[in-house]
PDB file of C-alpha atoms and ligand atoms in Angstrom:
ATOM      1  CA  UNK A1195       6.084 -14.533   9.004  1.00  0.00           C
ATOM      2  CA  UNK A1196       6.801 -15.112  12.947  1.00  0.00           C
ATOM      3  CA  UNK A1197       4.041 -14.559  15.426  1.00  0.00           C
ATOM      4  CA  UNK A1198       6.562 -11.497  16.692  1.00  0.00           C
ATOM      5  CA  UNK A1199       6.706 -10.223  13.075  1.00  0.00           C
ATOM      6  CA  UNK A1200       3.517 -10.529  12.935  1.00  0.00           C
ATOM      7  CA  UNK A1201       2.569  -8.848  15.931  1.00  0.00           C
ATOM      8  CA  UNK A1202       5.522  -5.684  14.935  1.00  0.00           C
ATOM      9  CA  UNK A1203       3.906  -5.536  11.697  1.00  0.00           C
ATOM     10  CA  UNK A1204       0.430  -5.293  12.781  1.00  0.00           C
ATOM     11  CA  UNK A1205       1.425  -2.529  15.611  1.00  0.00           C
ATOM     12  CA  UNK A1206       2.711  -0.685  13.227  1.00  0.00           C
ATOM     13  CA  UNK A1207      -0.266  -0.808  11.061  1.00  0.00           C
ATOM     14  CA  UNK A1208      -2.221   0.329  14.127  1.00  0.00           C
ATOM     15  CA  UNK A1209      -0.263   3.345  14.473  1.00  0.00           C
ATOM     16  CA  UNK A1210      -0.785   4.255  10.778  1.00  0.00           C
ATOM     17  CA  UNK A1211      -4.465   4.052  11.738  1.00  0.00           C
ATOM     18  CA  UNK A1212      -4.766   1.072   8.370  1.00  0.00           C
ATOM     19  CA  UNK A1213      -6.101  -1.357  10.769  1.00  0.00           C
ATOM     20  CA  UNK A1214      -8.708  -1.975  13.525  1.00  0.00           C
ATOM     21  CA  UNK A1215      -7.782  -5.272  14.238  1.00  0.00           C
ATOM     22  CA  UNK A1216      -4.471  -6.980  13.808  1.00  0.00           C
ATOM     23  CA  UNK A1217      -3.511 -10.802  14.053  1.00  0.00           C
ATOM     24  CA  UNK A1218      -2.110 -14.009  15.250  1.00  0.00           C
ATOM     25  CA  UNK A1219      -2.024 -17.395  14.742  1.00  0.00           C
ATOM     26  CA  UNK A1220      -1.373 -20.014  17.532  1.00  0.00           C
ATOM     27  CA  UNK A1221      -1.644 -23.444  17.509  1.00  0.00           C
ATOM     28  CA  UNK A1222      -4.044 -24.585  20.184  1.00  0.00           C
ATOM     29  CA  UNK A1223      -7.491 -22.506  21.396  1.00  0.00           C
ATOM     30  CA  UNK A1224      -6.579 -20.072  23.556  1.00  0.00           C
ATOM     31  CA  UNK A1225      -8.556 -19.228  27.190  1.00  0.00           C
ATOM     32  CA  UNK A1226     -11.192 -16.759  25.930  1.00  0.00           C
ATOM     33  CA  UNK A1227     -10.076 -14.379  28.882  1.00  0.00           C
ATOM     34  CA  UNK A1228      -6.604 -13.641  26.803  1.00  0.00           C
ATOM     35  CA  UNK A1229      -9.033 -12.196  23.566  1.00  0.00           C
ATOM     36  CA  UNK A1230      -8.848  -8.785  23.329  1.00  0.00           C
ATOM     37  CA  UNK A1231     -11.138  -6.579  21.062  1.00  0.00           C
ATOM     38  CA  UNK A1232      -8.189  -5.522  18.590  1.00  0.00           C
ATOM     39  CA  UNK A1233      -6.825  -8.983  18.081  1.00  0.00           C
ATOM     40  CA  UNK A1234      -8.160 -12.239  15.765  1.00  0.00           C
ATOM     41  CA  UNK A1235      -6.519 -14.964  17.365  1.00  0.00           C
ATOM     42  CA  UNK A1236      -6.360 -17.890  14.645  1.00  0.00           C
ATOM     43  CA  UNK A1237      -6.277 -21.014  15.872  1.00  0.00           C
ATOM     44  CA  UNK A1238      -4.334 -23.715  13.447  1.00  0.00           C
ATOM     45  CA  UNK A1239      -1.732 -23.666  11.412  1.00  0.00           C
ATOM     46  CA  UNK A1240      -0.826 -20.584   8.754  1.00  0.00           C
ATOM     47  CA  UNK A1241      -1.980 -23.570   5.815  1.00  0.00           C
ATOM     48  CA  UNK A1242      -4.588 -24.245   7.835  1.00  0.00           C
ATOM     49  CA  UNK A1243      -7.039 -22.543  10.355  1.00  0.00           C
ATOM     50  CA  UNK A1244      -9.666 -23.790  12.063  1.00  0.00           C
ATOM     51  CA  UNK A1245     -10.862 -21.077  13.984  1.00  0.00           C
ATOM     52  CA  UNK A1246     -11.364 -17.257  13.965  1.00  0.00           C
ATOM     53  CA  UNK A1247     -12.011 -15.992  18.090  1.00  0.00           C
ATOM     54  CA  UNK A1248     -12.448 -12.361  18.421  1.00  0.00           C
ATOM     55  CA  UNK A1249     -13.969 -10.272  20.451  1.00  0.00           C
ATOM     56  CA  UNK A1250     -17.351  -8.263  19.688  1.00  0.00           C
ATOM     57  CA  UNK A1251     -16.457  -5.114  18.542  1.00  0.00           C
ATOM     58  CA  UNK A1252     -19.561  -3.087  19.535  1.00  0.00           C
ATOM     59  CA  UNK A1253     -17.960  -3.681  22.865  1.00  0.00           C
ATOM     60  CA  UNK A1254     -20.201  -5.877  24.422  1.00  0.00           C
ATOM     61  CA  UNK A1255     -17.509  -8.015  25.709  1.00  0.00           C
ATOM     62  CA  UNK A1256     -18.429 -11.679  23.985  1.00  0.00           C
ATOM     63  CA  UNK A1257     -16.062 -13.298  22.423  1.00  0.00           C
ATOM     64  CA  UNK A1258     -17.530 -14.796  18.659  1.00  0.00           C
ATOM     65  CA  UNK A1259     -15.607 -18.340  17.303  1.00  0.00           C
ATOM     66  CA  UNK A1260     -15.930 -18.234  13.492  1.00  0.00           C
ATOM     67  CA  UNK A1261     -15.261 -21.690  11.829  1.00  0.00           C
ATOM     68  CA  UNK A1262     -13.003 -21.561   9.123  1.00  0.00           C
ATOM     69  CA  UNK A1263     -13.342 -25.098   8.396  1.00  0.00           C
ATOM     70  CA  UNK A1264     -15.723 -25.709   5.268  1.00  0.00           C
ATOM     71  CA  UNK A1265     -17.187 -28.806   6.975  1.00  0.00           C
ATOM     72  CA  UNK A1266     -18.914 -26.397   9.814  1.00  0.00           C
ATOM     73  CA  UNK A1267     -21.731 -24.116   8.817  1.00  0.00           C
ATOM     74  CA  UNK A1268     -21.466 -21.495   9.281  1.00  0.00           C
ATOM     75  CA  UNK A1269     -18.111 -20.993   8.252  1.00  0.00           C
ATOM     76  CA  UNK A1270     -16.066 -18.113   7.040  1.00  0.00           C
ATOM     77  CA  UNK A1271     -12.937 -17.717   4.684  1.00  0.00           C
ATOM     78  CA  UNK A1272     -10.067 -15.600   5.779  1.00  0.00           C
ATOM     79  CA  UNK A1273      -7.824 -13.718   3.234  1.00  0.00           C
ATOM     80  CA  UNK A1274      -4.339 -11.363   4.008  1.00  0.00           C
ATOM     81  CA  UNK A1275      -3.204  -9.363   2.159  1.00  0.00           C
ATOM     82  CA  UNK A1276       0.306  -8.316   1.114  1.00  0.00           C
ATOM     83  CA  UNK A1277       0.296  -5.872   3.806  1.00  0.00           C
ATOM     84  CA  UNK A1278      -0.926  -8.514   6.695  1.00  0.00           C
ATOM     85  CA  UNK A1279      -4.401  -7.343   6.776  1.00  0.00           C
ATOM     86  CA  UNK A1280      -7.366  -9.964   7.306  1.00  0.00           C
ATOM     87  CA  UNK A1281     -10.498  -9.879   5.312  1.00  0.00           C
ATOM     88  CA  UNK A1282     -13.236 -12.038   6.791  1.00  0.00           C
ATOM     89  CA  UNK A1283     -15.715 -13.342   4.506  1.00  0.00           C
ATOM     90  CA  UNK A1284     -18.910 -13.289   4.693  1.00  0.00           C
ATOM     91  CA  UNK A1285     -20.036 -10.486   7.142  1.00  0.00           C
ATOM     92  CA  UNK A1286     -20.616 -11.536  10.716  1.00  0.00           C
ATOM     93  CA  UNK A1287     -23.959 -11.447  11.738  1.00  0.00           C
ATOM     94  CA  UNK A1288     -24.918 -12.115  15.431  1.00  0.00           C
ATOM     95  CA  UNK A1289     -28.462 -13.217  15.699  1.00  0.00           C
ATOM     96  CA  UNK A1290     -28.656 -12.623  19.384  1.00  0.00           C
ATOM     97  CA  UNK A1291     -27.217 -10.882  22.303  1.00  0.00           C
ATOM     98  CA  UNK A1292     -25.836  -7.078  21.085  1.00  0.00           C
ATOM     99  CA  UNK A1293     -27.002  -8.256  16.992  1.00  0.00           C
ATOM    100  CA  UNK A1294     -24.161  -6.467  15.460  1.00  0.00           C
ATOM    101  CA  UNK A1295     -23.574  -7.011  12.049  1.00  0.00           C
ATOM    102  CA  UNK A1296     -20.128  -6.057  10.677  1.00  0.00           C
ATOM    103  CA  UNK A1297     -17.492  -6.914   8.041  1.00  0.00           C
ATOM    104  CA  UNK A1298     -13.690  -7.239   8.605  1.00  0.00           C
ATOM    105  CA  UNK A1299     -12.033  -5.744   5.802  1.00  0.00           C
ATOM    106  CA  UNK A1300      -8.465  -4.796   5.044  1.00  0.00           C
ATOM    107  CA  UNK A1301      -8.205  -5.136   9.161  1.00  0.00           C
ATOM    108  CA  UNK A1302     -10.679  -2.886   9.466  1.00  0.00           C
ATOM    109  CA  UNK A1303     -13.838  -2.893  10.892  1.00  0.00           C
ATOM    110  CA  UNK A1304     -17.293  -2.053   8.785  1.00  0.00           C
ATOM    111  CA  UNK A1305     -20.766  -1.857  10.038  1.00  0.00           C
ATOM    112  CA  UNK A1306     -23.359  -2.705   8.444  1.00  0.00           C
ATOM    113  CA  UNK A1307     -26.117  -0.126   7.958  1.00  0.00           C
ATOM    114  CA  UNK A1308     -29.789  -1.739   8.297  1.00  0.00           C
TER     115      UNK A1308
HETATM  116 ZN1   ZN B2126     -21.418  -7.068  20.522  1.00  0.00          ZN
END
């Protein structure tokens, strides 16, 4: 799909209340002032991304850079589905600053309890 059909499809999506957090892929890193809390930005190629950047979802305004490369540990692996929703796998776990620990489901956003 396009970056614009992405981006229609996700809005859409959004509106349907399915998703918390939509998509797109671009092809070099972004400046970390453009992430915005309901976006991944991907960074790479759709056969092959390197990076995950979103922004905190608790709100605390920091912007987290998930490898997706299997070489970098941590690293997480990123699946859509045939709707255009991202799963994020494992959970993210901050170990500092706000500690929020959530998963990214289905584009949606689930905290963990405890
Ligand atoms: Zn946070």
């Amino acid at each position: 799909m396009s970056k614009f059909r992405i981006r229609c499809w996700n809005k859409v999506l959004f509106l349907l209340h399915e998703i918390d957090i939509g998509y797109e892929i671009v092809s070099a890193r972004p400046d970390p002032a453009k992430i915005t809390v309901k976006w991944i930005t991907f960074v790479g190629t759709k056969g092959l991304l390197k990076w995950a950047l979103l922004k905190c979802p608790c709100g605390c305004g920091e912007v987290l850079n998930l490898s997706l490369m299997k070489n970098y540990e941590p690293n997480w692996v990123v699946k859509f589905d045939s709707k255009s929703r991202v799963t994020l796998s494992p959970s993210v776990w901050k170990n500092d600053g706000c500690r929020s620990h959530f998963f990214i489901r289905k584009g949606k956003v689930i905290w963990a309890t405890a």
